[in-house]
XYZ file of C-alpha atoms in Angstrom:
462
model
C 2.877 -25.986 40.140
C -0.393 -25.153 42.014
C 0.306 -24.219 44.836
C 2.414 -21.683 43.062
C -1.001 -20.529 40.981
C -2.241 -20.725 44.348
C -0.059 -18.295 46.165
C -0.343 -15.816 43.422
C -4.305 -15.654 43.388
C -3.829 -15.433 47.193
C -1.490 -12.533 46.826
C -3.171 -10.677 43.125
C -5.819 -10.657 46.364
C -3.628 -8.796 48.925
C -1.613 -6.747 46.748
C 1.834 -8.540 48.008
C 4.402 -7.726 45.602
C 7.318 -9.237 47.823
C 4.853 -13.033 46.551
C 4.754 -11.856 43.113
C 8.161 -11.120 42.643
C 9.289 -14.273 44.620
C 7.068 -16.563 41.736
C 8.320 -14.716 38.876
C 11.886 -15.274 40.352
C 10.984 -19.053 40.463
C 9.101 -19.093 37.696
C 9.051 -16.425 35.002
C 6.088 -18.077 32.560
C 3.426 -18.366 35.565
C 1.536 -15.243 34.602
C 1.309 -16.685 30.779
C 0.507 -20.140 32.316
C -1.995 -18.683 34.288
C -3.901 -17.296 31.464
C -3.743 -20.087 29.932
C -5.347 -22.418 31.587
C -7.194 -20.168 34.186
C -10.839 -21.000 35.003
C -11.750 -18.103 36.375
C -10.863 -14.621 37.273
C -7.316 -13.719 36.271
C -4.496 -12.043 38.994
C -4.679 -8.633 36.719
C -8.377 -8.629 36.880
C -8.246 -9.279 41.070
C -5.981 -6.550 41.349
C -7.566 -4.125 39.100
C -10.959 -4.975 41.033
C -9.431 -4.483 44.717
C -7.597 -1.419 43.696
C -3.949 -3.270 44.454
C -2.128 -0.200 42.167
C 1.476 -1.128 42.705
C 0.390 -5.103 42.374
C -1.276 -4.242 38.697
C 1.856 -1.623 38.074
C 4.394 -4.744 38.260
C 2.423 -6.935 35.868
C 2.354 -4.261 33.673
C 5.578 -3.955 33.678
C 6.467 -7.237 32.995
C 3.732 -8.282 30.634
C 1.576 -4.994 29.240
C -0.020 -7.403 27.012
C -1.833 -8.890 29.941
C -3.877 -5.560 29.805
C -5.806 -6.946 26.698
C -6.584 -10.308 28.439
C -10.326 -11.529 29.185
C -12.152 -13.405 31.670
C -14.644 -14.973 31.348
C -17.148 -12.378 30.591
C -15.061 -10.715 28.166
C -14.427 -7.863 30.363
C -10.361 -6.794 30.660
C -8.921 -5.085 33.491
C -9.768 -1.950 32.437
C -13.533 -2.303 32.289
C -13.286 -3.486 36.085
C -11.156 -0.854 36.981
C -13.593 1.435 35.471
C -16.702 0.141 36.851
C -15.288 0.108 40.416
C -14.059 3.932 39.658
C -9.912 3.413 40.398
C -8.710 6.256 38.332
C -5.211 5.621 38.932
C -5.797 2.191 38.405
C -7.481 3.417 34.922
C -4.923 5.881 34.063
C -2.300 2.708 34.325
C -4.006 0.383 32.233
C -5.023 2.628 29.581
C -1.181 3.599 29.366
C 0.274 -0.009 28.822
C -2.790 -0.801 26.641
C -5.016 2.699 24.718
C -7.314 0.716 22.612
C -8.375 -1.510 25.727
C -10.816 1.870 26.028
C -13.031 0.676 23.114
C -13.101 -3.247 23.758
C -16.507 -5.007 24.756
C -17.450 -7.062 27.253
C -20.166 -9.740 26.437
C -23.240 -7.148 27.234
C -21.856 -4.783 24.499
C -20.422 -2.293 26.719
C -16.964 -0.776 26.884
C -15.019 0.532 29.794
C -16.244 4.261 29.335
C -19.688 2.741 29.552
C -19.445 0.870 33.013
C -18.174 4.280 34.205
C -20.700 5.749 33.166
C -23.269 3.370 34.567
C -21.748 3.481 38.135
C -21.667 7.866 38.313
C -17.705 7.732 38.842
C -17.206 11.171 36.967
C -13.311 11.187 37.378
C -12.422 7.896 35.264
C -15.443 9.285 32.591
C -12.622 12.367 32.328
C -10.011 9.891 31.893
C -11.243 7.358 29.509
C -13.205 10.246 26.930
C -9.090 12.394 26.959
C -7.494 8.750 25.984
C -10.219 8.333 23.647
C -12.876 10.276 22.238
C -14.710 7.788 20.056
C -15.337 5.383 22.865
C -18.439 7.900 24.099
C -20.267 7.178 20.628
C -20.266 3.766 20.879
C -23.865 2.070 21.216
C -24.956 -0.541 23.192
C -28.299 -2.672 21.652
C -28.641 0.884 19.657
C -28.499 2.411 23.403
C -25.893 5.904 23.533
C -24.308 6.646 26.405
C -26.547 8.833 26.952
C -29.331 6.456 26.947
C -27.230 4.910 29.666
C -27.149 8.138 31.532
C -30.633 8.689 32.069
C -31.594 5.167 32.690
C -29.141 4.832 35.486
C -29.582 8.410 37.000
C -26.581 9.613 36.477
C -27.027 13.432 35.696
C -23.542 15.061 36.286
C -21.582 12.361 34.132
C -24.403 13.394 31.364
C -23.702 16.943 31.428
C -20.125 16.297 31.206
C -20.487 14.261 28.332
C -22.683 16.476 26.192
C -20.627 19.232 26.735
C -17.235 17.752 25.722
C -18.483 15.323 22.883
C -22.598 16.140 22.510
C -23.354 17.954 19.394
C -26.960 17.872 17.787
C -27.451 14.703 16.620
C -25.585 12.758 19.573
C -28.139 14.712 21.665
C -31.342 13.659 19.844
C -29.928 10.132 19.021
C -33.117 7.911 19.795
C -33.259 3.926 21.321
C -34.888 0.887 19.495
C -37.814 2.239 20.597
C -37.226 5.665 19.244
C -36.784 6.979 23.008
C -34.633 10.314 22.819
C -33.077 11.125 26.280
C -35.663 13.877 26.601
C -38.551 11.084 26.434
C -36.804 8.884 28.946
C -36.161 11.412 31.562
C -39.948 12.336 31.577
C -40.493 8.751 31.986
C -38.056 8.708 35.032
C -39.774 12.117 35.892
C -35.918 13.325 36.012
C -36.424 16.878 36.796
C -32.458 17.870 37.082
C -32.031 15.693 33.707
C -35.113 17.392 32.294
C -34.364 21.367 32.947
C -30.561 20.776 31.877
C -31.823 19.291 28.068
C -34.253 22.318 28.199
C -32.263 25.070 29.080
C -28.819 23.686 28.234
C -28.986 21.726 24.717
C -30.297 21.762 21.521
C -32.702 18.556 22.201
C -36.499 18.693 20.094
C -39.026 18.509 22.571
C -41.490 17.462 20.212
C -39.610 14.050 18.744
C -42.242 11.170 18.860
C -40.735 7.555 19.275
C -41.942 4.441 17.396
C -45.453 4.920 19.476
C -45.862 8.579 18.106
C -45.491 9.907 21.785
C -43.922 12.927 22.091
C -42.024 13.971 25.560
C -45.745 15.707 26.572
C -47.750 12.653 25.690
C -45.478 10.564 27.979
C -45.945 12.789 30.928
C -49.626 13.149 30.740
C -49.907 9.561 31.046
C -48.012 9.095 34.360
C -49.661 10.306 38.274
C -50.329 13.796 38.670
C -48.204 15.475 41.518
C -45.765 18.014 42.464
C -43.177 16.687 40.159
C -45.540 16.432 37.941
C -46.514 20.407 37.853
C -42.270 20.994 37.801
C -41.946 18.815 34.547
C -44.968 20.419 32.461
C -44.163 23.757 33.447
C -40.817 23.338 31.970
C -41.650 21.612 28.751
C -44.794 24.101 28.437
C -42.058 26.652 28.424
C -39.937 25.169 26.335
C -42.885 24.527 23.656
C -43.697 20.997 23.665
C -46.918 19.908 22.637
C -49.142 16.768 22.739
C -47.391 14.688 19.710
C -50.912 13.448 18.573
C -52.980 16.787 19.035
C -50.413 18.583 17.330
C -50.629 15.565 13.887
C -54.651 16.348 13.858
C -54.222 19.735 13.746
C -51.892 19.765 11.150
C -53.891 17.301 9.128
C -57.270 19.295 9.098
C -57.629 20.410 5.342
C -57.441 24.249 5.071
C -59.605 24.133 1.882
C -62.297 22.801 3.650
C -65.522 25.231 4.753
C -65.741 26.755 8.045
C -68.819 24.335 9.252
C -66.164 21.153 8.192
C -63.545 23.256 9.475
C -65.434 23.945 13.184
C -66.319 20.468 13.206
C -62.764 19.289 12.936
C -60.648 22.222 14.688
C -63.240 20.762 17.932
C -62.369 17.377 18.071
C -58.617 18.118 17.338
C -59.022 20.498 20.595
C -60.398 17.943 22.787
C -57.465 17.052 24.095
C -56.718 20.722 25.177
C -60.038 20.924 26.763
C -59.511 17.667 28.738
C -56.075 18.981 29.616
C -57.954 22.283 30.596
C -59.994 20.392 33.235
C -57.707 18.549 34.673
C -55.911 21.549 35.443
C -58.663 22.966 37.093
C -59.242 19.362 39.121
C -55.459 19.952 40.027
C -56.102 23.799 40.772
C -58.617 22.999 43.358
C -56.723 20.068 44.861
C -54.148 22.805 45.789
C -56.696 24.735 47.411
C -58.286 21.990 50.083
C -54.681 21.352 50.271
C -53.676 25.041 51.265
C -57.125 25.531 53.292
C -55.911 22.250 55.618
C -52.953 23.416 56.436
C -54.090 26.814 57.204
C -57.362 25.862 59.587
C -55.349 23.546 60.890
C -52.989 25.995 62.148
C -55.818 28.258 63.425
C -57.340 25.268 65.893
C -53.613 25.136 67.065
C -53.504 28.635 68.000
C -57.653 28.805 69.362
C -56.843 26.071 71.112
C -53.774 27.152 73.210
C -55.256 30.446 73.570
C -58.639 29.209 75.162
C -55.766 26.923 77.448
C -53.826 29.701 78.001
C -56.085 33.027 78.268
C -53.973 35.939 78.041
C -52.881 37.102 81.507
C -52.694 33.360 82.218
C -54.422 31.547 85.664
C -53.705 32.138 89.014
C -51.312 29.895 90.391
C -53.240 29.873 94.050
C -56.456 29.521 95.623
C -57.816 32.086 97.922
C -60.157 31.852 100.470
C -61.944 35.249 100.572
C -62.777 35.548 96.608
C -64.741 32.414 94.706
C -62.765 33.748 91.575
C -59.769 33.411 92.588
C -58.606 30.045 92.549
C -56.021 27.930 90.830
C -55.737 27.394 87.080
C -58.802 30.069 87.188
C -58.142 32.601 84.416
C -57.160 35.638 85.855
C -58.379 37.996 83.097
C -62.447 36.766 84.398
C -61.370 38.600 87.785
C -60.012 41.715 85.703
C -62.222 41.884 82.795
C -65.182 39.772 82.844
C -66.871 41.188 79.947
C -63.809 40.984 77.874
C -63.256 37.897 78.499
C -67.172 36.366 77.471
C -66.174 38.127 74.069
C -63.108 36.855 74.116
C -63.890 33.331 74.999
C -67.099 33.407 72.489
C -64.492 35.173 70.016
C -62.260 32.085 70.465
C -64.554 29.012 70.239
C -66.322 30.322 66.488
C -62.851 30.100 65.588
C -62.145 26.943 66.926
C -65.047 25.539 65.556
C -64.987 26.477 62.319
C -61.470 25.235 61.507
C -62.573 22.189 63.183
C -65.630 22.084 60.447
C -63.318 23.243 57.738
C -60.851 20.103 58.495
C -63.920 17.537 59.155
C -65.021 18.982 55.332
C -62.234 18.379 53.841
C -61.531 14.560 55.341
C -65.066 13.505 54.617
C -64.336 12.911 51.221
C -68.185 13.728 49.892
C -68.072 13.885 46.358
C -69.875 17.263 46.112
C -66.531 19.104 47.598
C -64.902 18.918 44.057
C -67.761 21.910 43.203
C -66.660 25.705 43.201
C -69.312 26.541 44.998
C -68.215 24.646 47.790
C -64.608 25.577 47.856
C -66.448 29.279 48.546
C -68.287 27.886 51.324
C -65.465 26.574 52.416
C -63.836 30.171 52.184
C -66.791 31.938 54.016
C -65.760 29.657 57.095
C -62.534 30.054 56.972
C -63.181 34.227 56.779
C -65.325 33.719 59.581
C -62.732 32.001 61.362
C -59.716 34.611 60.681
C -62.362 37.586 61.637
C -62.572 35.949 64.866
C -58.781 35.403 65.452
C -58.477 39.150 64.878
C -60.982 40.414 67.649
C -58.985 37.450 70.021
C -56.134 39.099 69.259
C -57.572 42.600 69.378
C -58.644 41.530 73.032
C -55.675 40.095 74.671
C -53.697 43.445 73.346
C -56.135 45.314 74.890
C -56.289 43.612 78.244
C -52.409 43.079 78.174
C -51.363 46.886 77.185
C -51.412 49.276 80.651
C -53.385 52.158 81.078
C -52.854 55.432 79.687
C -49.462 54.663 78.299
C -49.776 52.540 75.899
C -53.653 53.949 74.979
C -52.508 55.955 71.232
C -50.439 52.586 70.089
C -53.633 50.282 71.142
C -55.689 52.252 69.143
C -53.195 52.031 66.108
C -53.593 48.463 67.195
C -57.330 48.459 66.648
C -57.304 50.633 63.846
C -55.730 47.995 61.439
C -56.952 45.295 62.550
C -60.331 46.822 61.914
C -59.612 47.342 58.464
C -57.988 44.290 57.937
C -61.338 43.232 59.018
C -63.031 45.041 56.361
C -60.299 44.271 53.615
C -61.225 40.531 54.205
C -65.183 41.316 54.298
C -65.219 43.466 50.783
C -62.958 40.301 49.241
C -66.163 38.061 50.170
C -68.522 39.950 49.328
C -67.231 40.282 46.154
C -66.783 36.201 45.949
C -70.124 36.247 46.757
C -70.978 38.561 43.538
C -69.275 36.619 41.266
C -70.664 33.535 42.612
C -74.451 34.628 41.916
C -73.957 36.358 38.491
C -71.991 32.726 37.493
C -75.246 30.692 38.823
C -77.739 33.052 36.947
C -75.739 32.939 33.709
C -76.061 29.377 33.876
C -79.822 28.954 35.186
C -80.056 31.239 32.157
C -78.364 28.693 29.553
C -80.678 26.313 31.496
C -83.713 27.784 30.448
C -83.226 29.451 27.181
C -80.420 27.074 25.398
C -78.712 28.335 22.347
C -79.046 26.615 18.570
C -76.415 25.145 17.347
C -76.313 24.448 13.345
C -76.435 21.008 12.540
C -73.369 19.903 10.750
C -73.963 16.220 9.997
C -74.870 16.607 6.081
C -71.634 18.758 5.785
C -69.407 15.800 7.573
C -71.662 12.961 5.911
C -70.357 14.716 2.386
C -66.879 15.167 3.728
C -66.929 11.553 4.486
C -67.819 10.251 1.816
C -65.232 12.147 -0.720
C-alpha cells in the first residue's frame, strides 16, 4: 500500500496521467485513503502547485469533493493555484467547487487575496467574476486594497476599485486607522497615489488613530525628488496637515482680536516651518543646477584649451619656431586673437572650477541667498568668457570676405546676449542691496509689538 501511495505522489509531481489511471484502476479508493492518512501535501495540491492541468482535471472528474480538502496550512488547491498564477487550473477548480473562492487559509486569506498579493491579474479577474464577495473579505481588518498597496500591486488595485470599489470600500481603514492613501504615502508609491487622487473618491484628509493625515505622514519622511512629486499631488487635491487643521478649527470665533492673532500665529507655525523647508529645498535645487552647469562649462573650456580653433600642427618646420608638432596653428595665423582666446577660455575654466570647489566644500555659509548671488555672478563671468571664446573661434574659422556678413550677425547675437545677462545680474544686485538695506533698517529701528501676555493669561484662567 505504501508503494502505491509513493507512486501516486511521484505521478502528481510529474503530472503522469497514465500512472494515475493505473493506480485508480488497481485501487479506486487510493485518493480517499491518501486524503485520510496524509501528513503532508496531497496529490491534488502538488499538481495544482506545478500546473498539471490534465492531472487535476482527471482527479476532479473522479473526486470533485477533493477540491474542498485542506492541507496542513488549511490551504485548498485553489489557494495554491491562485498564488502560482495558473489561470486554467483556477478555472477548473472554481467550476468543480465555486464556494472555495471564499475559503480561508491559516492566515485568514482567501484565494483572491493570494492572487492579488502575487500580482496575478488574470487570476484576480477570474475569481472576482466567479465570486464578487471574495473581494470584501477582511484579513485581520485589512481589505484586499490594503494588501495591494502593502505589496505594491497598482494594476490589481486599479482593477478592483474600477470593478468592485465604492466610496466606503475605497476609504476603508485598517487596524491602525490607515486608509490605502496613508499606506501609499508611507511606501512612497507615486503611481498608486496619483490614481487614488485623480480617479477615486478617496478622502485626502482622513486621519488615522494617531490623528495623522497623509500629509502629516509625508512630511515625516526624507525630502527628495519623490517627496516633491507626492507633495505636489497631495496639495493639488487639497490635502493639509491634520494637526494644523485641528488647531485652526478649534480657535474660538468670539475671542478678541489680540488673542485671535496670538492663536493664529501659533496655529500657522507649521506653515512657517514648511515655508522654511521649501526655501531650503529651493536653494538645494539651485546649487545642484549650478553644479551641473559648471561641470559642463569646465569640460567645454578644457576641450577648447587643449584643442584650439584650427587645431594643432601635425609636423615640425625647421624654418619657423612656431611651427612645431602639437603647437596651436592659431598662434601662427592670429597671434593677437589667440592671446585673447586663451585669456577668455582660462577665465571661464577657472570660474567654473571655483564654483565646483565652493559647492563641494560644505561650508556653513553656503546656505545663504547672498552666497547664491555670488555664485550667480561667477557663473555670469564664466558664461560671458565662453561666449567671447566662441565669438573668437567663429572669427578665426570664418573665411574673409565671403562670410563677413554672417560673422557680423553672430557677433551681434552674442553681444546682445551678453548685454541681457548683464542687465539680469545688475537687477539681482540692486534687489539684493534693497533687501540688505531693509534688514539694516529693521535692525536699527526695530518695530514695537503690543504686549499680549495679560490677555493670554486672562483667557487661560477662564
